[in-house]
mmCIF file of C-alpha atoms in Angstrom:
data_model
loop_
_atom_site.group_PDB
_atom_site.id
_atom_site.type_symbol
_atom_site.label_atom_id
_atom_site.label_comp_id
_atom_site.label_asym_id
_atom_site.label_seq_id
_atom_site.Cartn_x
_atom_site.Cartn_y
_atom_site.Cartn_z
ATOM 1 C CA MET A 1 0.000 0.000 0.000
ATOM 2 C CA ARG A 2 2.963 2.296 0.604
ATOM 3 C CA ALA A 3 3.905 1.881 -3.040
ATOM 4 C CA ALA A 4 0.354 2.783 -4.008
ATOM 5 C CA ILE A 5 0.574 6.071 -2.125
ATOM 6 C CA ALA A 6 3.881 6.928 -3.803
ATOM 7 C CA VAL A 7 2.341 6.175 -7.182
ATOM 8 C CA ALA A 8 -0.718 8.207 -6.203
ATOM 9 C CA ALA A 9 1.441 11.302 -5.734
ATOM 10 C CA THR A 10 2.664 10.957 -9.308
ATOM 11 C CA VAL A 11 -0.834 10.255 -10.537
ATOM 12 C CA TRP A 12 -2.080 13.380 -8.763
ATOM 13 C CA PHE A 13 0.492 15.434 -10.645
ATOM 14 C CA PHE A 14 -0.513 13.818 -13.939
ATOM 15 C CA GLY A 15 -4.151 14.539 -13.091
ATOM 16 C CA ALA A 16 -3.330 18.187 -12.496
ATOM 17 C CA SER A 17 -1.402 18.241 -15.784
ATOM 18 C CA PHE A 18 -4.409 16.765 -17.535
ATOM 19 C CA GLY A 19 -6.671 19.416 -16.012
ATOM 20 C CA LEU A 20 -4.379 22.194 -17.199
ATOM 21 C CA LEU A 21 -3.928 20.730 -20.669
ATOM 22 C CA ALA A 22 -7.638 20.059 -21.055
ATOM 23 C CA ARG A 23 -8.344 23.697 -20.246
ATOM 24 C CA ALA A 24 -5.749 24.714 -22.808
ATOM 25 C CA ALA A 25 -7.469 22.473 -25.339
ATOM 26 C CA GLY A 26 -10.737 24.324 -24.815
ATOM 27 C CA MET A 27 -12.563 21.561 -22.950
ATOM 28 C CA GLY A 28 -13.856 23.870 -20.230
ATOM 29 C CA VAL A 29 -14.092 22.987 -16.527
ATOM 30 C CA LEU A 30 -16.787 20.333 -16.118
ATOM 31 C CA ALA A 31 -15.994 18.129 -19.114
ATOM 32 C CA PRO A 32 -12.424 17.245 -17.996
ATOM 33 C CA LEU A 33 -13.766 16.377 -14.524
ATOM 34 C CA VAL A 34 -16.455 14.115 -15.958
ATOM 35 C CA LEU A 35 -13.877 12.503 -18.235
ATOM 36 C CA SER A 36 -11.518 11.852 -15.302
ATOM 37 C CA SER A 37 -14.372 10.427 -13.212
ATOM 38 C CA THR A 38 -15.656 8.051 -15.877
ATOM 39 C CA THR A 39 -12.561 7.201 -17.903
ATOM 40 C CA PHE A 40 -9.828 7.233 -15.236
ATOM 41 C CA ALA A 41 -7.083 6.391 -17.732
ATOM 42 C CA GLY A 42 -4.311 8.891 -18.324
ATOM 43 C CA SER A 43 -3.111 8.151 -21.829
ATOM 44 C CA ALA A 44 -6.590 8.125 -23.386
ATOM 45 C CA GLN A 45 -7.540 11.364 -21.661
ATOM 46 C CA PHE A 46 -4.346 13.087 -22.750
ATOM 47 C CA ALA A 47 -5.025 11.838 -26.265
ATOM 48 C CA VAL A 48 -8.520 13.339 -26.193
ATOM 49 C CA SER A 49 -7.357 16.728 -24.996
ATOM 50 C CA SER A 50 -4.412 16.884 -27.362
ATOM 51 C CA ILE A 51 -6.447 15.883 -30.428
ATOM 52 C CA LEU A 52 -9.260 18.305 -29.557
ATOM 53 C CA GLY A 53 -6.606 20.929 -28.830
ATOM 54 C CA VAL A 54 -5.264 20.822 -32.373
ATOM 55 C CA GLY A 55 -8.737 20.699 -33.913
ATOM 56 C CA GLY A 56 -8.463 17.012 -34.725
ATOM 57 C CA GLY A 57 -12.176 16.334 -34.661
ATOM 58 C CA THR A 58 -14.649 14.301 -32.658
ATOM 59 C CA PHE A 59 -14.192 11.011 -34.478
ATOM 60 C CA ALA A 60 -10.403 11.048 -34.257
ATOM 61 C CA ALA A 61 -10.484 11.852 -30.538
ATOM 62 C CA ILE A 62 -13.010 9.113 -29.747
ATOM 63 C CA THR A 63 -11.255 6.510 -31.892
ATOM 64 C CA ALA A 64 -7.810 7.191 -30.467
ATOM 65 C CA ALA A 65 -9.055 7.151 -26.876
ATOM 66 C CA VAL A 66 -11.128 4.008 -27.276
ATOM 67 C CA LEU A 67 -8.256 2.241 -29.037
ATOM 68 C CA LEU A 68 -5.909 3.283 -26.249
ATOM 69 C CA ASN A 69 -8.318 1.902 -23.670
ATOM 70 C CA THR A 70 -8.955 -1.334 -25.545
ATOM 71 C CA ARG A 71 -6.185 -2.810 -23.414
ATOM 72 C CA TYR A 72 -8.576 -2.714 -20.469
ATOM 73 C CA ALA A 73 -10.530 -5.590 -21.981
ATOM 74 C CA PRO A 74 -7.651 -8.095 -21.591
ATOM 75 C CA ILE A 75 -6.454 -6.412 -18.389
ATOM 76 C CA SER A 76 -9.880 -6.740 -16.810
ATOM 77 C CA ILE A 77 -10.157 -10.313 -18.044
ATOM 78 C CA SER A 78 -6.864 -11.127 -16.322
ATOM 79 C CA VAL A 79 -8.310 -10.122 -12.942
ATOM 80 C CA ALA A 80 -11.902 -11.248 -13.541
ATOM 81 C CA ARG A 81 -11.637 -13.995 -10.911
ATOM 82 C CA LEU A 82 -11.110 -11.421 -8.140
ATOM 83 C CA PHE A 83 -14.591 -9.930 -8.563
ATOM 84 C CA HIS A 84 -17.598 -11.431 -6.823
ATOM 85 C CA GLY A 85 -21.125 -10.537 -5.873
ATOM 86 C CA PRO A 86 -23.933 -8.783 -7.719
ATOM 87 C CA ARG A 87 -23.319 -7.516 -11.230
ATOM 88 C CA LEU A 88 -23.627 -3.845 -10.235
ATOM 89 C CA ARG A 89 -20.999 -4.275 -7.537
ATOM 90 C CA ARG A 90 -18.644 -5.953 -9.999
ATOM 91 C CA LEU A 91 -19.283 -3.123 -12.473
ATOM 92 C CA LEU A 92 -18.404 -0.438 -9.926
ATOM 93 C CA GLU A 93 -15.365 -2.255 -8.557
ATOM 94 C CA SER A 94 -14.048 -2.926 -12.038
ATOM 95 C CA GLN A 95 -13.782 0.848 -12.613
ATOM 96 C CA LEU A 96 -10.887 0.874 -10.137
ATOM 97 C CA ILE A 97 -8.817 -1.111 -12.613
ATOM 98 C CA VAL A 98 -6.127 1.136 -14.048
ATOM 99 C CA ASP A 99 -2.633 0.363 -15.337
ATOM 100 C CA GLU A 100 -0.966 1.246 -12.062
ATOM 101 C CA SER A 101 -3.364 -0.529 -9.694
ATOM 102 C CA TRP A 102 -3.240 -3.583 -11.927
ATOM 103 C CA ALA A 103 0.559 -3.562 -11.994
ATOM 104 C CA LEU A 104 0.807 -3.052 -8.228
ATOM 105 C CA SER A 105 -1.530 -5.952 -7.525
ATOM 106 C CA SER A 106 0.375 -8.426 -9.686
ATOM 107 C CA ARG A 107 1.795 -11.341 -7.744
ATOM 108 C CA GLY A 108 3.417 -12.940 -10.776
ATOM 109 C CA ALA A 109 2.406 -16.013 -12.778
ATOM 110 C CA GLY A 110 -0.964 -14.487 -13.610
ATOM 111 C CA ARG A 111 -2.038 -14.083 -9.977
ATOM 112 C CA TYR A 112 -3.370 -10.823 -8.569
ATOM 113 C CA ASP A 113 -4.113 -9.477 -5.085
ATOM 114 C CA ARG A 114 -7.716 -8.277 -4.804
ATOM 115 C CA ARG A 115 -7.082 -6.080 -1.765
ATOM 116 C CA LEU A 116 -4.180 -4.298 -3.444
ATOM 117 C CA LEU A 117 -6.026 -3.919 -6.742
ATOM 118 C CA LEU A 118 -9.050 -2.263 -5.167
ATOM 119 C CA GLY A 119 -7.166 -0.437 -2.405
ATOM 120 C CA ALA A 120 -4.641 1.062 -4.788
ATOM 121 C CA GLY A 121 -7.467 1.728 -7.236
ATOM 122 C CA VAL A 122 -9.393 3.844 -4.703
ATOM 123 C CA VAL A 123 -6.303 5.865 -3.744
ATOM 124 C CA LEU A 124 -5.321 6.426 -7.371
ATOM 125 C CA TYR A 125 -8.880 7.335 -8.367
ATOM 126 C CA ALA A 126 -9.067 9.975 -5.638
ATOM 127 C CA ALA A 127 -5.648 11.327 -6.650
ATOM 128 C CA TRP A 128 -6.570 11.430 -10.338
ATOM 129 C CA VAL A 129 -9.906 13.196 -9.930
ATOM 130 C CA SER A 130 -8.698 15.666 -7.284
ATOM 131 C CA GLY A 131 -5.581 16.377 -9.342
ATOM 132 C CA THR A 132 -7.757 17.066 -12.357
ATOM 133 C CA ALA A 133 -9.908 19.442 -10.315
ATOM 134 C CA VAL A 134 -6.878 21.397 -9.122
ATOM 135 C CA GLY A 135 -5.436 21.502 -12.630
ATOM 136 C CA VAL A 136 -8.670 22.751 -14.127
ATOM 137 C CA LEU A 137 -9.137 25.418 -11.471
ATOM 138 C CA ALA A 138 -5.484 26.474 -11.442
ATOM 139 C CA GLY A 139 -5.820 26.859 -15.177
ATOM 140 C CA ASP A 140 -8.542 29.390 -14.456
ATOM 141 C CA ALA A 141 -6.253 31.357 -12.153
ATOM 142 C CA LEU A 142 -3.274 31.208 -14.478
ATOM 143 C CA GLY A 143 -5.113 32.221 -17.602
ATOM 144 C CA ASP A 144 -4.340 30.404 -20.833
ATOM 145 C CA PRO A 145 -2.041 27.477 -19.980
ATOM 146 C CA LYS A 146 -0.773 27.482 -23.551
ATOM 147 C CA SER A 147 1.012 30.709 -22.751
ATOM 148 C CA LEU A 148 3.014 28.767 -20.161
ATOM 149 C CA GLY A 149 4.189 26.278 -22.752
ATOM 150 C CA LEU A 150 2.374 23.442 -20.969
ATOM 151 C CA ASP A 151 1.126 21.925 -24.214
ATOM 152 C CA GLY A 152 4.756 20.965 -24.709
ATOM 153 C CA ALA A 153 4.378 18.517 -21.829
ATOM 154 C CA PHE A 154 2.403 16.005 -23.919
ATOM 155 C CA PRO A 155 5.334 14.122 -25.481
ATOM 156 C CA ALA A 156 7.042 13.739 -22.101
ATOM 157 C CA LEU A 157 3.845 12.443 -20.518
ATOM 158 C CA PHE A 158 3.295 9.863 -23.241
ATOM 159 C CA LEU A 159 6.933 8.861 -23.164
ATOM 160 C CA ALA A 160 6.746 8.341 -19.406
ATOM 161 C CA LEU A 161 3.768 6.036 -19.928
ATOM 162 C CA LEU A 162 5.397 4.289 -22.904
ATOM 163 C CA VAL A 163 8.865 3.409 -21.601
ATOM 164 C CA PRO A 164 7.757 0.882 -18.949
ATOM 165 C CA GLN A 165 5.797 -0.986 -21.653
ATOM 166 C CA LEU A 166 8.824 -1.585 -23.900
ATOM 167 C CA ARG A 167 10.542 -4.377 -21.990
ATOM 168 C CA ALA A 168 9.461 -7.135 -24.351
ATOM 169 C CA PRO A 169 11.322 -7.099 -27.703
ATOM 170 C CA ARG A 170 8.049 -7.504 -29.581
ATOM 171 C CA ALA A 171 6.526 -4.492 -27.814
ATOM 172 C CA LEU A 172 9.605 -2.430 -28.672
ATOM 173 C CA LEU A 173 9.447 -3.467 -32.334
ATOM 174 C CA ALA A 174 5.708 -2.778 -32.537
ATOM 175 C CA ALA A 175 6.182 0.618 -30.889
ATOM 176 C CA LEU A 176 8.881 1.544 -33.417
ATOM 177 C CA VAL A 177 6.737 0.419 -36.362
ATOM 178 C CA GLY A 178 3.726 2.280 -34.986
ATOM 179 C CA GLY A 179 5.805 5.397 -34.469
ATOM 180 C CA ALA A 180 7.123 5.162 -38.026
ATOM 181 C CA ILE A 181 3.596 4.793 -39.459
ATOM 182 C CA ALA A 182 2.480 7.868 -37.524
ATOM 183 C CA LEU A 183 5.537 9.818 -38.657
ATOM 184 C CA VAL A 184 4.872 9.078 -42.329
ATOM 185 C CA LEU A 185 1.174 9.968 -42.068
ATOM 186 C CA ILE A 186 1.461 13.224 -40.098
ATOM 187 C CA PRO A 187 1.796 15.466 -43.170
ATOM 188 C CA LEU A 188 -0.699 13.455 -45.233
ATOM 189 C CA THR A 189 -3.743 12.998 -42.976
ATOM 190 C CA PRO A 190 -5.807 15.001 -40.467
ATOM 191 C CA PRO A 191 -4.585 15.042 -36.840
ATOM 192 C CA GLY A 192 -5.554 11.890 -34.973
ATOM 193 C CA THR A 193 -5.547 9.676 -38.049
ATOM 194 C CA PRO A 194 -1.826 8.784 -37.792
ATOM 195 C CA ILE A 195 -2.441 7.502 -34.266
ATOM 196 C CA VAL A 196 -5.306 5.275 -35.335
ATOM 197 C CA ALA A 197 -3.432 4.005 -38.415
ATOM 198 C CA ALA A 198 -0.393 3.197 -36.292
ATOM 199 C CA SER A 199 -2.452 0.582 -34.474
ATOM 200 C CA ALA A 200 -1.894 -1.658 -37.522
ATOM 201 C CA ALA A 201 1.512 -2.354 -35.945
ATOM 202 C CA CYS A 202 -0.328 -4.397 -33.305
ATOM 203 C CA LEU A 203 -0.798 -7.092 -35.944
ATOM 204 C CA LEU A 204 2.805 -8.028 -35.169
ATOM 205 C CA GLY A 205 1.189 -9.770 -32.234
ATOM 206 C CA LEU A 206 -0.232 -12.364 -34.623
ATOM 207 C CA ARG A 207 3.252 -13.818 -35.038
ATOM 208 C CA ARG A 208 3.951 -16.708 -32.779
ATOM 209 C CA GLY A 209 7.090 -16.858 -30.689
ATOM 210 C CA ASP A 210 8.524 -15.050 -27.715
ATOM 211 C CA ALA A 211 6.737 -12.040 -26.381
ATOM 212 C CA MET B 1 -24.415 18.673 -27.738
ATOM 213 C CA SER B 2 -20.963 20.115 -28.219
ATOM 214 C CA ALA B 3 -18.168 18.069 -29.723
ATOM 215 C CA VAL B 4 -16.304 18.085 -26.408
ATOM 216 C CA TRP B 5 -19.236 16.602 -24.503
ATOM 217 C CA LEU B 6 -19.884 14.026 -27.199
ATOM 218 C CA VAL B 7 -16.267 12.859 -26.889
ATOM 219 C CA VAL B 8 -16.396 12.872 -23.082
ATOM 220 C CA LEU B 9 -19.589 10.834 -22.912
ATOM 221 C CA VAL B 10 -18.673 8.286 -25.600
ATOM 222 C CA VAL B 11 -15.130 7.758 -24.314
ATOM 223 C CA GLY B 12 -16.382 7.540 -20.717
ATOM 224 C CA ALA B 13 -19.065 4.992 -21.559
ATOM 225 C CA ALA B 14 -16.698 2.941 -23.712
ATOM 226 C CA THR B 15 -14.040 2.861 -20.997
ATOM 227 C CA VAL B 16 -16.520 1.851 -18.308
ATOM 228 C CA ALA B 17 -17.618 -1.007 -20.570
ATOM 229 C CA LEU B 18 -14.038 -2.050 -21.387
ATOM 230 C CA LYS B 19 -13.007 -2.130 -17.743
ATOM 231 C CA ALA B 20 -16.107 -4.144 -16.888
ATOM 232 C CA THR B 21 -15.479 -6.671 -19.659
ATOM 233 C CA GLY B 22 -13.737 -9.236 -17.501
ATOM 234 C CA PRO B 23 -15.453 -8.839 -14.127
ATOM 235 C CA VAL B 24 -18.996 -8.398 -15.472
ATOM 236 C CA LEU B 25 -19.304 -10.037 -18.869
ATOM 237 C CA LEU B 26 -16.726 -12.718 -19.402
ATOM 238 C CA GLY B 27 -16.112 -14.173 -15.977
ATOM 239 C CA ASN B 28 -13.277 -16.636 -16.349
ATOM 240 C CA ARG B 29 -13.372 -16.959 -20.134
ATOM 241 C CA GLU B 30 -10.098 -16.040 -21.851
ATOM 242 C CA LEU B 31 -9.487 -14.226 -25.142
ATOM 243 C CA PRO B 32 -8.158 -16.412 -27.964
ATOM 244 C CA GLU B 33 -4.386 -16.317 -27.675
ATOM 245 C CA PRO B 34 -3.628 -14.523 -30.988
ATOM 246 C CA VAL B 35 -6.200 -11.840 -30.153
ATOM 247 C CA ALA B 36 -4.709 -11.397 -26.696
ATOM 248 C CA ARG B 37 -1.233 -10.946 -28.226
ATOM 249 C CA VAL B 38 -2.501 -8.274 -30.632
ATOM 250 C CA VAL B 39 -4.374 -6.408 -27.906
ATOM 251 C CA ALA B 40 -1.344 -6.524 -25.614
ATOM 252 C CA LEU B 41 0.574 -4.429 -28.174
ATOM 253 C CA LEU B 42 -2.046 -1.671 -28.336
ATOM 254 C CA GLY B 43 -0.576 0.147 -25.334
ATOM 255 C CA PRO B 44 3.027 0.510 -26.553
ATOM 256 C CA VAL B 45 2.049 1.104 -30.193
ATOM 257 C CA LEU B 46 -0.508 3.830 -29.553
ATOM 258 C CA LEU B 47 1.641 5.575 -26.976
ATOM 259 C CA SER B 48 4.574 5.541 -29.388
ATOM 260 C CA ALA B 49 2.388 7.072 -32.094
ATOM 261 C CA LEU B 50 1.283 9.746 -29.620
ATOM 262 C CA VAL B 51 4.890 10.590 -28.758
ATOM 263 C CA VAL B 52 5.642 10.995 -32.471
ATOM 264 C CA THR B 53 2.589 13.083 -33.327
ATOM 265 C CA GLN B 54 3.019 15.315 -30.308
ATOM 266 C CA THR B 55 6.699 15.856 -31.016
ATOM 267 C CA VAL B 56 6.768 16.626 -34.725
ATOM 268 C CA GLY B 57 3.110 17.552 -35.175
ATOM 269 C CA GLY B 58 1.594 20.641 -33.593
ATOM 270 C CA ASP B 59 4.150 23.283 -32.766
ATOM 271 C CA ASN B 60 6.951 21.387 -34.436
ATOM 272 C CA GLU B 61 5.140 20.920 -37.721
ATOM 273 C CA LEU B 62 7.856 22.830 -39.497
ATOM 274 C CA VAL B 63 10.378 20.109 -38.787
ATOM 275 C CA LEU B 64 8.876 18.107 -41.622
ATOM 276 C CA ASP B 65 9.219 20.916 -44.093
ATOM 277 C CA ALA B 66 12.746 21.700 -43.017
ATOM 278 C CA ARG B 67 13.754 18.051 -43.077
ATOM 279 C CA LEU B 68 12.659 17.763 -46.676
ATOM 280 C CA ALA B 69 14.854 20.712 -47.454
ATOM 281 C CA GLY B 70 17.733 18.805 -45.912
ATOM 282 C CA SER B 71 18.328 21.225 -43.114
ATOM 283 C CA ALA B 72 21.227 20.060 -41.004
ATOM 284 C CA ARG B 73 19.788 21.754 -37.981
ATOM 285 C CA VAL B 74 16.638 19.705 -38.099
ATOM 286 C CA ARG B 75 18.351 16.378 -38.689
ATOM 287 C CA SER B 76 19.341 16.285 -35.046
ATOM 288 C CA ARG B 77 15.690 16.264 -33.997
ATOM 289 C CA SER B 78 14.352 13.895 -36.585
ATOM 290 C CA ARG B 79 14.127 10.656 -34.588
ATOM 291 C CA PRO B 80 10.999 11.156 -32.551
ATOM 292 C CA GLU B 81 10.210 7.462 -32.141
ATOM 293 C CA ARG B 82 13.495 6.696 -30.405
ATOM 294 C CA PRO B 83 12.884 6.758 -26.644
ATOM 295 C CA CYS B 84 15.477 9.235 -25.453
ATOM 296 C CA PRO B 85 15.731 9.919 -21.704
ATOM 297 C CA ARG B 86 16.584 13.544 -22.357
ATOM 298 C CA TRP B 87 12.999 14.077 -23.472
ATOM 299 C CA SER B 88 11.683 13.472 -20.028
ATOM 300 C CA SER B 89 12.950 16.796 -18.865
ATOM 301 C CA SER B 90 12.789 18.550 -22.217
ATOM 302 C CA PRO B 91 9.685 17.347 -24.033
ATOM 303 C CA ARG B 92 10.349 19.103 -27.329
ATOM 304 C CA SER B 93 13.730 17.681 -28.155
ATOM 305 C CA PRO B 94 15.289 20.874 -29.506
ATOM 306 C CA PRO B 95 16.161 23.483 -26.898
ATOM 307 C CA PRO B 96 13.035 25.544 -26.221
ATOM 308 C CA SER B 97 12.909 28.793 -28.066
ATOM 309 C CA ARG B 98 13.484 31.776 -25.841
ATOM 310 C CA ASP B 99 10.893 32.525 -23.194
ATOM 311 C CA SER B 100 8.682 29.597 -24.139
ATOM 312 C CA PHE B 101 7.798 29.105 -20.495
ATOM 313 C CA SER B 102 7.302 32.703 -19.501
ATOM 314 C CA GLU B 103 5.364 34.389 -22.245
ATOM 315 C CA PRO B 104 3.375 33.522 -25.353
ATOM 316 C CA ARG B 105 5.576 31.806 -27.879
ATOM 317 C CA PRO B 106 7.168 34.124 -30.362
ATOM 318 C CA VAL B 107 6.339 33.128 -33.898
ATOM 319 C CA PRO B 108 9.593 31.696 -35.167
ATOM 320 C CA GLY B 109 10.935 33.039 -38.434
ATOM 321 C CA VAL B 110 10.615 29.622 -39.949
ATOM 322 C CA HIS B 111 6.863 30.131 -40.117
ATOM 323 C CA SER B 112 7.297 32.653 -42.837
ATOM 324 C CA MET B 113 9.295 30.113 -44.770
ATOM 325 C CA VAL B 114 6.266 27.865 -44.942
ATOM 326 C CA PHE B 115 3.851 30.566 -45.809
ATOM 327 C CA ASP B 116 6.183 31.783 -48.526
ATOM 328 C CA ARG B 117 5.708 28.446 -50.229
ATOM 329 C CA PRO B 118 1.965 27.945 -50.581
ATOM 330 C CA GLN B 119 2.541 25.745 -53.609
ATOM 331 C CA SER B 120 4.203 23.146 -51.408
ATOM 332 C CA ARG B 121 2.137 20.035 -50.813
ATOM 333 C CA TRP B 122 3.098 20.333 -47.163
ATOM 334 C CA PHE B 123 1.408 23.675 -46.872
ATOM 335 C CA SER B 124 -2.126 22.471 -46.315
ATOM 336 C CA ALA B 125 -0.981 19.775 -43.909
ATOM 337 C CA GLU B 126 0.943 22.291 -41.841
ATOM 338 C CA VAL B 127 -2.060 24.534 -41.558
ATOM 339 C CA SER B 128 -4.372 21.735 -40.532
ATOM 340 C CA LEU B 129 -1.967 20.681 -37.785
ATOM 341 C CA ALA B 130 -1.416 24.144 -36.417
#
């Protein structure tokens, strides 16, 4: 649980960053808070605010965010055995699944600790939503966050989320291919489209062999 | 409904459903192995694409134009997909232009280079990214 609190501090900062960036992207005050409360997934939310911020369009923002969060299907399947009771209770508890709580609760060999998953999930959820609130409101006090150069924080945020996922050689290769696809398409397609097209690199997963 | 709220509601509902997939819908059933392998790569691939688009798209859109012109200055910043620790502290890999953190960004001179060349096929792309 101590690890969860340390992670929560980082998550709080990311939440505040999201609030600021969402304001800069013209999402207003309430919409970023609702997004943090319902989505509770950093990379997808940053994708939404960055795509809307550059005028990338509704479809591109939704597609990129939903594709980014598609990983929660297999992640939630991996911990499905930890959830019991009525369907509504399972639905609510499952919303505490997030990359960090899932990673913290891993006991290796496909086993997970229910107490850690939900306990860390609650702490991280509170940190994420309260961080977002502070970011959104601080954005109000500071004026236009774009004038502070905060939109430049996006690549660093995504990189921080990406690096821990590159341990497997296949993930590294797929990430490089996906990045290359996006790079080629940036000048040729509307914003958002390169991100969606890059997901074709996931088909590398169809190859058998080592992860 | 505004575009922002449409995105917020659809993404929120989709994420709630995705996170509930295992605990609510599937129980102990597993995804077919090839599908699971493909889905497992979505995280790294999409994040990598986001790093690239956020680094050379947006404010740095001119990198593409300058690269095509073979600018030596831009070559040093032309590998956005390579994870480089330096980026953690300096998100836009080139040194920030003066005062980028203290006042509205000055419009760099390179902008005029693009707008001087409206016949370039990159022109419309640059404008749509800006």
